[in-house]
CSV table of C-alpha atoms (C1' of nucleotides) in Angstrom, one decimal:
chain,number,residue,atom,x,y,z
Z,1,MET,CA,104.8,-106.1,-58.6
Z,2,PRO,CA,101.6,-105.0,-59.5
Z,3,GLU,CA,100.7,-101.5,-58.7
Z,4,LEU,CA,97.2,-100.0,-58.7
Z,5,PRO,CA,96.5,-100.4,-62.5
Z,6,GLU,CA,97.6,-104.0,-62.5
Z,7,VAL,CA,95.6,-104.8,-59.4
Z,8,GLU,CA,92.6,-103.1,-60.9
Z,9,THR,CA,93.0,-105.1,-64.1
Z,10,VAL,CA,93.3,-108.3,-62.1
Z,11,ALA,CA,90.1,-107.4,-60.2
Z,12,ARG,CA,88.3,-106.8,-63.4
Z,13,GLY,CA,89.5,-110.1,-64.8
Z,14,LEU,CA,88.5,-112.1,-61.7
Z,15,ARG,CA,85.1,-110.5,-61.2
Z,16,PRO,CA,83.3,-112.4,-64.0
Z,17,ILE,CA,84.4,-115.8,-62.6
Z,18,LEU,CA,84.4,-115.2,-58.9
Z,19,GLN,CA,81.8,-112.5,-58.1
Z,20,GLY,CA,78.5,-114.1,-57.4
Z,21,HIS,CA,80.0,-117.5,-57.4
Z,22,ARG,CA,80.4,-120.0,-54.6
Z,23,LEU,CA,83.8,-121.4,-53.7
Z,24,ASP,CA,83.1,-125.2,-53.8
Z,25,ARG,CA,86.7,-126.0,-52.8
Z,26,VAL,CA,89.6,-124.1,-51.5
Z,27,ILE,CA,93.0,-125.7,-51.4
Z,28,THR,CA,96.1,-124.4,-49.6
Z,29,ARG,CA,99.4,-125.9,-50.7
Z,30,ARG,CA,101.4,-124.4,-47.9
Z,31,PRO,CA,100.6,-122.9,-44.5
Z,32,ASP,CA,102.1,-119.5,-45.3
Z,33,LEU,CA,102.7,-116.9,-48.0
Z,34,ARG,CA,104.5,-113.8,-46.7
Z,35,PHE,CA,102.6,-114.4,-43.4
Z,36,PRO,CA,100.9,-117.5,-42.1
Z,37,LEU,CA,97.5,-118.0,-43.6
Z,38,PRO,CA,94.9,-117.4,-40.9
Z,39,ASP,CA,93.6,-120.5,-38.9
Z,40,GLY,CA,90.9,-122.4,-40.8
Z,41,PHE,CA,91.5,-120.4,-44.0
Z,42,ALA,CA,90.2,-123.1,-46.4
Z,43,GLN,CA,87.4,-124.3,-44.1
Z,44,VAL,CA,86.0,-120.8,-43.6
Z,45,LEU,CA,86.0,-120.0,-47.3
Z,46,THR,CA,84.7,-123.3,-48.6
Z,47,GLY,CA,81.1,-123.0,-49.4
Z,48,ALA,CA,81.1,-119.2,-49.2
Z,49,THR,CA,79.8,-117.1,-52.1
Z,50,ILE,CA,81.8,-114.0,-53.1
Z,51,LYS,CA,79.4,-111.1,-53.2
Z,52,VAL,CA,81.7,-108.3,-54.3
Z,53,LEU,CA,85.2,-108.4,-55.6
Z,54,GLY,CA,86.7,-105.0,-55.2
Z,55,ARG,CA,90.0,-103.2,-54.9
Z,56,ARG,CA,91.5,-100.8,-52.3
Z,57,ALA,CA,95.0,-99.5,-53.0
Z,58,LYS,CA,96.9,-102.6,-54.2
Z,59,TYR,CA,94.7,-105.0,-52.3
Z,60,LEU,CA,92.0,-107.2,-53.7
Z,61,ILE,CA,89.0,-107.4,-51.4
Z,62,ALA,CA,86.5,-110.2,-51.6
Z,63,GLU,CA,83.3,-109.8,-49.5
Z,64,THR,CA,81.6,-113.1,-48.9
Z,65,ASP,CA,78.0,-114.0,-47.8
Z,66,ARG,CA,79.5,-115.0,-44.5
Z,67,ASP,CA,80.8,-112.8,-41.8
Z,68,VAL,CA,84.2,-112.7,-43.4
Z,69,THR,CA,86.1,-110.7,-46.1
Z,70,LEU,CA,89.1,-112.1,-47.9
Z,71,ILE,CA,91.9,-109.7,-48.3
Z,72,MET,CA,94.6,-110.5,-50.9
Z,73,HIS,CA,97.9,-108.7,-51.8
Z,74,LEU,CA,100.0,-109.8,-54.8
Z,75,GLY,CA,103.3,-108.7,-53.4
Z,76,MET,CA,106.0,-108.5,-56.1
Z,77,SER,CA,105.4,-111.7,-58.1
Z,78,GLY,CA,101.8,-112.7,-57.3
Z,79,ARG,CA,99.2,-113.4,-60.0
Z,80,PHE,CA,96.1,-115.3,-60.6
Z,81,VAL,CA,95.9,-117.9,-63.3
Z,82,MET,CA,92.8,-119.6,-64.6
Z,83,ASP,CA,94.0,-121.4,-67.7
Z,84,ASP,CA,94.6,-125.2,-67.7
Z,85,THR,CA,97.9,-124.8,-65.9
Z,86,ALA,CA,96.0,-123.6,-62.8
Z,87,GLY,CA,97.0,-125.7,-59.9
Z,88,THR,CA,99.9,-127.5,-61.6
Z,89,HIS,CA,102.6,-125.1,-61.1
Z,90,LYS,CA,105.2,-125.4,-58.3
Z,91,HIS,CA,104.3,-122.0,-57.0
Z,92,ASP,CA,100.5,-122.3,-57.1
Z,93,HIS,CA,100.0,-121.9,-53.4
Z,94,VAL,CA,96.2,-121.3,-53.1
Z,95,ILE,CA,93.5,-122.7,-55.4
Z,96,PHE,CA,89.9,-121.7,-55.6
Z,97,GLU,CA,87.4,-123.9,-57.3
Z,98,THR,CA,83.9,-122.8,-58.4
Z,99,ALA,CA,81.4,-124.7,-60.4
Z,100,GLY,CA,82.9,-123.4,-63.6
Z,101,SER,CA,86.5,-122.4,-62.9
Z,102,THR,CA,89.7,-123.2,-61.2
Z,103,VAL,CA,91.7,-120.1,-60.2
Z,104,ALA,CA,95.2,-120.5,-58.7
Z,105,TYR,CA,97.2,-117.9,-56.8
Z,106,ARG,CA,100.8,-118.2,-58.2
Z,107,ASP,CA,103.6,-116.4,-56.4
Z,108,PRO,CA,107.2,-117.5,-56.7
Z,109,ARG,CA,108.6,-114.9,-54.3
Z,110,ARG,CA,105.8,-115.2,-51.8
Z,111,PHE,CA,105.8,-111.5,-50.9
Z,112,GLY,CA,102.0,-111.6,-51.3
Z,113,PHE,CA,99.6,-112.6,-48.6
Z,114,MET,CA,96.0,-113.4,-47.8
Z,115,ASP,CA,94.0,-112.6,-44.7
Z,116,LEU,CA,90.5,-113.0,-43.4
Z,117,THR,CA,88.7,-110.3,-41.5
Z,118,ALA,CA,85.2,-109.6,-40.2
Z,119,ASP,CA,85.8,-105.9,-40.3
Z,120,PRO,CA,87.8,-104.7,-43.3
Z,121,ASP,CA,87.4,-101.0,-42.4
Z,122,HIS,CA,89.5,-101.7,-39.3
Z,123,HIS,CA,92.0,-104.1,-40.7
Z,124,PRO,CA,95.4,-103.0,-39.7
Z,125,MET,CA,96.8,-103.0,-43.2
Z,126,LEU,CA,93.8,-101.2,-44.8
Z,127,SER,CA,93.0,-98.7,-42.1
Z,128,ILE,CA,96.3,-96.9,-42.4
Z,129,LEU,CA,96.0,-96.3,-46.2
Z,130,GLY,CA,95.9,-92.8,-47.6
Z,131,PRO,CA,93.4,-91.7,-50.2
Z,132,GLU,CA,92.7,-93.5,-53.4
Z,133,PRO,CA,94.5,-91.5,-56.1
Z,134,LEU,CA,91.6,-91.7,-58.6
Z,135,ASP,CA,89.0,-90.5,-56.2
Z,136,ASP,CA,87.7,-87.0,-56.6
Z,137,ALA,CA,88.6,-86.4,-53.0
Z,138,PHE,CA,92.3,-86.7,-53.8
Z,139,ASP,CA,93.4,-83.3,-54.9
Z,140,ALA,CA,96.3,-80.9,-54.5
Z,141,LYS,CA,95.1,-79.8,-51.1
Z,142,VAL,CA,95.1,-83.3,-49.8
Z,143,LEU,CA,98.5,-84.0,-51.3
Z,144,LEU,CA,100.0,-80.9,-49.8
Z,145,ALA,CA,98.6,-81.9,-46.4
Z,146,GLY,CA,100.3,-85.3,-46.8
Z,147,PHE,CA,103.6,-83.6,-47.8
Z,148,LYS,CA,103.6,-81.1,-44.9
Z,149,GLY,CA,106.8,-81.4,-42.8
Z,150,ARG,CA,108.2,-84.1,-45.0
Z,151,ARG,CA,111.9,-83.5,-45.9
Z,152,THR,CA,112.0,-86.9,-47.7
Z,153,PRO,CA,112.4,-86.8,-51.5
Z,154,LEU,CA,109.2,-86.8,-53.6
Z,155,LYS,CA,110.0,-90.3,-54.8
Z,156,ALA,CA,109.9,-91.7,-51.3
Z,157,ALA,CA,106.9,-89.6,-50.3
Z,158,LEU,CA,104.8,-90.9,-53.2
Z,159,LEU,CA,105.7,-94.5,-52.4
Z,160,ASP,CA,104.4,-93.9,-48.9
Z,161,GLN,CA,100.9,-95.5,-49.0
Z,162,LYS,CA,99.8,-93.4,-46.1
Z,163,ILE,CA,100.1,-90.2,-48.1
Z,164,VAL,CA,98.4,-91.5,-51.3
Z,165,CYS,CA,97.9,-95.2,-51.9
Z,166,GLY,CA,98.3,-97.4,-55.0
Z,167,LEU,CA,101.5,-96.0,-56.5
Z,168,GLY,CA,104.6,-98.1,-56.8
Z,169,ASN,CA,108.1,-97.7,-58.3
Z,170,ILE,CA,107.0,-97.5,-61.9
Z,171,TYR,CA,104.1,-95.1,-61.7
Z,172,VAL,CA,105.8,-92.8,-59.3
Z,173,CYS,CA,108.7,-92.4,-61.9
Z,174,GLU,CA,106.2,-91.9,-64.7
Z,175,ALA,CA,104.0,-89.4,-62.7
Z,176,LEU,CA,107.0,-87.3,-61.7
Z,177,PHE,CA,108.2,-87.2,-65.3
Z,178,ARG,CA,104.8,-86.1,-66.5
Z,179,ALA,CA,104.7,-83.4,-63.8
Z,180,GLY,CA,108.2,-82.2,-64.6
Z,181,LEU,CA,109.3,-82.7,-61.0
Z,182,SER,CA,112.6,-84.0,-59.8
Z,183,PRO,CA,112.3,-87.2,-57.8
Z,184,GLU,CA,115.0,-85.8,-55.5
Z,185,ARG,CA,113.1,-82.6,-54.6
Z,186,GLN,CA,112.0,-82.5,-51.0
Z,187,ALA,CA,108.3,-83.2,-50.7
Z,188,ALA,CA,107.5,-80.2,-48.4
Z,189,THR,CA,108.9,-77.8,-51.0
Z,190,LEU,CA,105.9,-78.3,-53.3
Z,191,GLY,CA,103.6,-75.3,-53.7
Z,192,PRO,CA,100.0,-75.4,-54.8
Z,193,LYS,CA,100.8,-75.1,-58.5
Z,194,ARG,CA,103.3,-77.9,-58.6
Z,195,ALA,CA,101.0,-80.0,-56.4
Z,196,GLU,CA,98.2,-79.5,-58.8
Z,197,ARG,CA,100.4,-80.6,-61.7
Z,198,LEU,CA,101.5,-83.7,-59.8
Z,199,VAL,CA,98.0,-84.7,-58.9
Z,200,GLY,CA,97.0,-84.4,-62.5
Z,201,ALA,CA,100.0,-86.4,-63.6
Z,202,ILE,CA,99.2,-89.2,-61.1
Z,203,LYS,CA,95.6,-89.4,-62.2
Z,204,SER,CA,96.3,-89.4,-65.9
Z,205,VAL,CA,99.1,-92.0,-65.8
Z,206,LEU,CA,97.0,-94.4,-63.7
Z,207,THR,CA,93.9,-93.9,-65.8
Z,208,GLU,CA,95.8,-94.5,-69.0
Z,209,ALA,CA,97.5,-97.6,-67.6
Z,210,ILE,CA,94.2,-99.1,-66.5
Z,211,GLU,CA,92.8,-98.4,-70.0
Z,212,LYS,CA,95.7,-100.4,-71.5
Z,213,GLY,CA,95.2,-103.3,-69.1
Z,214,GLY,CA,98.2,-102.4,-66.9
Z,215,SER,CA,101.8,-103.2,-67.6
Z,216,THR,CA,103.2,-106.6,-68.3
Z,217,LEU,CA,106.8,-107.0,-67.1
Z,218,ARG,CA,108.4,-110.3,-66.2
Z,219,ASP,CA,105.8,-112.5,-64.5
Z,220,TYR,CA,102.7,-110.3,-64.5
Z,221,ALA,CA,99.8,-111.0,-66.8
Z,222,GLN,CA,96.1,-110.3,-66.6
Z,223,ALA,CA,94.0,-113.0,-64.9
Z,224,ASP,CA,93.0,-114.5,-68.3
Z,225,GLY,CA,96.6,-114.6,-69.4
Z,226,THR,CA,96.4,-111.7,-71.8
Z,227,LEU,CA,99.0,-109.1,-71.6
Z,228,GLY,CA,98.9,-105.5,-70.5
Z,229,TYR,CA,100.3,-102.9,-72.9
Z,230,PHE,CA,101.1,-99.9,-70.8
Z,231,GLN,CA,104.8,-100.8,-70.6
Z,232,HIS,CA,105.1,-99.6,-74.2
Z,233,SER,CA,104.0,-96.2,-72.9
Z,234,PHE,CA,106.7,-95.8,-70.3
Z,235,SER,CA,108.4,-92.5,-70.7
Z,236,VAL,CA,111.3,-93.1,-68.3
Z,237,TYR,CA,110.9,-96.4,-66.4
Z,238,GLY,CA,113.5,-98.9,-67.5
Z,239,ARG,CA,114.9,-96.5,-70.1
Z,240,GLU,CA,118.3,-95.5,-68.7
Z,241,GLY,CA,120.4,-93.9,-71.4
Z,242,GLU,CA,117.6,-93.5,-73.9
Z,243,ALA,CA,116.4,-90.2,-75.2
Z,244,CYS,CA,113.9,-88.3,-73.1
Z,245,PRO,CA,110.6,-88.2,-74.9
Z,246,GLY,CA,110.0,-84.7,-73.6
Z,247,CYS,CA,113.1,-82.9,-74.8
Z,248,ASP,CA,115.0,-83.2,-78.0
Z,249,CYS,CA,118.5,-83.3,-76.6
Z,250,ASP,CA,121.0,-85.9,-77.9
Z,251,PRO,CA,121.3,-88.8,-75.5
Z,252,ALA,CA,124.9,-89.5,-76.7
Z,253,ARG,CA,125.8,-86.0,-75.4
Z,254,THR,CA,123.5,-85.7,-72.3
Z,255,GLY,CA,123.3,-89.3,-71.2
Z,256,GLY,CA,119.6,-89.4,-71.8
Z,257,ILE,CA,117.3,-90.8,-69.1
Z,258,ARG,CA,119.2,-91.2,-65.8
Z,259,ARG,CA,118.9,-94.0,-63.3
Z,260,ILE,CA,119.6,-93.3,-59.6
Z,261,VAL,CA,118.9,-95.3,-56.4
Z,262,GLN,CA,116.6,-93.9,-53.8
Z,263,SER,CA,115.3,-95.8,-50.8
Z,264,ASN,CA,117.2,-98.8,-52.2
Z,265,ARG,CA,115.2,-98.8,-55.4
Z,266,SER,CA,115.8,-97.6,-59.0
Z,267,THR,CA,114.5,-94.2,-60.0
Z,268,PHE,CA,114.4,-93.2,-63.7
Z,269,TYR,CA,114.1,-89.5,-64.7
Z,270,CYS,CA,115.2,-86.8,-67.0
Z,271,PRO,CA,117.4,-84.3,-65.1
Z,272,ARG,CA,116.8,-81.6,-67.8
Z,273,ARG,CA,113.1,-81.8,-67.8
Z,274,GLN,CA,112.4,-82.6,-64.1
Z,275,LYS,CA,113.3,-79.9,-61.6
P,1,DA,C1',107.6,-88.5,-35.6
P,2,DA,C1',110.3,-89.0,-39.6
P,3,DC,C1',113.6,-91.4,-42.1
P,4,DA,C1',117.0,-94.9,-44.1
P,5,DA,C1',118.3,-99.4,-44.3
P,6,DG,C1',117.4,-104.2,-43.7
P,7,DA,C1',114.5,-108.0,-44.1
P,8,DC,C1',111.5,-111.4,-46.4
P,9,DC,C1',112.0,-115.0,-51.2
P,10,DT,C1',112.8,-116.9,-55.9
P,11,DG,C1',114.1,-116.5,-60.6
P,12,DC,C1',116.5,-114.4,-64.3
P,13,DA,C1',120.2,-112.0,-66.9
P,14,DT,C1',124.9,-111.1,-66.9
P,15,DG,C1',129.8,-111.8,-66.6
P,16,DC,C1',133.7,-114.5,-65.5
O,1,DT,C1',129.0,-125.5,-67.8
O,2,DG,C1',129.1,-123.7,-63.2
O,3,DC,C1',129.2,-120.0,-60.0
O,4,DA,C1',128.8,-115.3,-58.2
O,5,DT,C1',126.6,-111.0,-58.6
O,6,DG,C1',122.9,-107.9,-59.1
O,7,DC,C1',118.4,-106.9,-60.1
O,8,DA,C1',113.1,-107.2,-59.9
O,9,DG,C1',106.4,-104.1,-59.8
O,10,DG,C1',106.1,-104.3,-52.1
O,11,DT,C1',105.9,-103.2,-47.5
O,12,DC,C1',106.8,-104.5,-42.6
O,13,DT,C1',110.3,-104.1,-39.1
O,14,DT,C1',114.3,-102.2,-37.0
O,15,DG,C1',117.3,-98.7,-35.5
O,16,DT,C1',118.8,-94.0,-35.5
DNA sequence: AACAAGACCTGCATGC
DNA sequence: TGCATGCAGGTCTTGT
């Protein structure tokens, strides 16, 4: 599902229609997504105005004018639709209506969830998150501190939202490729120079992806239905057997981009360029 | 504490 | 055509 660039794109798409607008009606079509919706979910939100629609890691955070903040996670297949199909689809589980718009949360796999909290800073799922990768505070020093004592592969360490948040399977593969680092290298073996390169790669790949409206794969699209374009810029993700864009070796001879499984998930990388 | 594997759920592409 | 298999952008939970 959506990783940081996609969630940021969704937040930007939803902001014009939700931020500053009152929720006239909130409809829940089932009592649970990944977790049960909190008690009184629709009643608490009905009539509330969304003051700020923000993002933290892969979470959308909607502060209201009441003593409650709505936290939303898109899981793997969650998206918001606001075209004229909103509310008609089998997997439209939650529907928000304002004076001007109908927005449906559509999520076939239901790995996403929503929660209400009076105190987002101490919400159990937000309080454990590591630094935002695009913040200036996230630098090589911070990354090295997170990697300290970790024998786990770089791939798994970067997926750990407590070390740095917002990265998922795609952007970890892409960042490691840009940094020229093997996904199998133990995290704690990184020195300052390589850490610096990795931080730069993470920031650049996320920034470029946001600029292109995120990546559109399978069922993800921006809130207004338009498509992201960053998937065309993938160097390694989903490109098993293709030529590595960073070296000019012949894929027929070298096998090209390799796919391996780490932490039960696919990793794509170039074994010649990433050490 | 750190780590790997399993769990959750649906839809789609592939191969027989 | 039907059926089985494997795969998918996440992350919490379990067990070592």
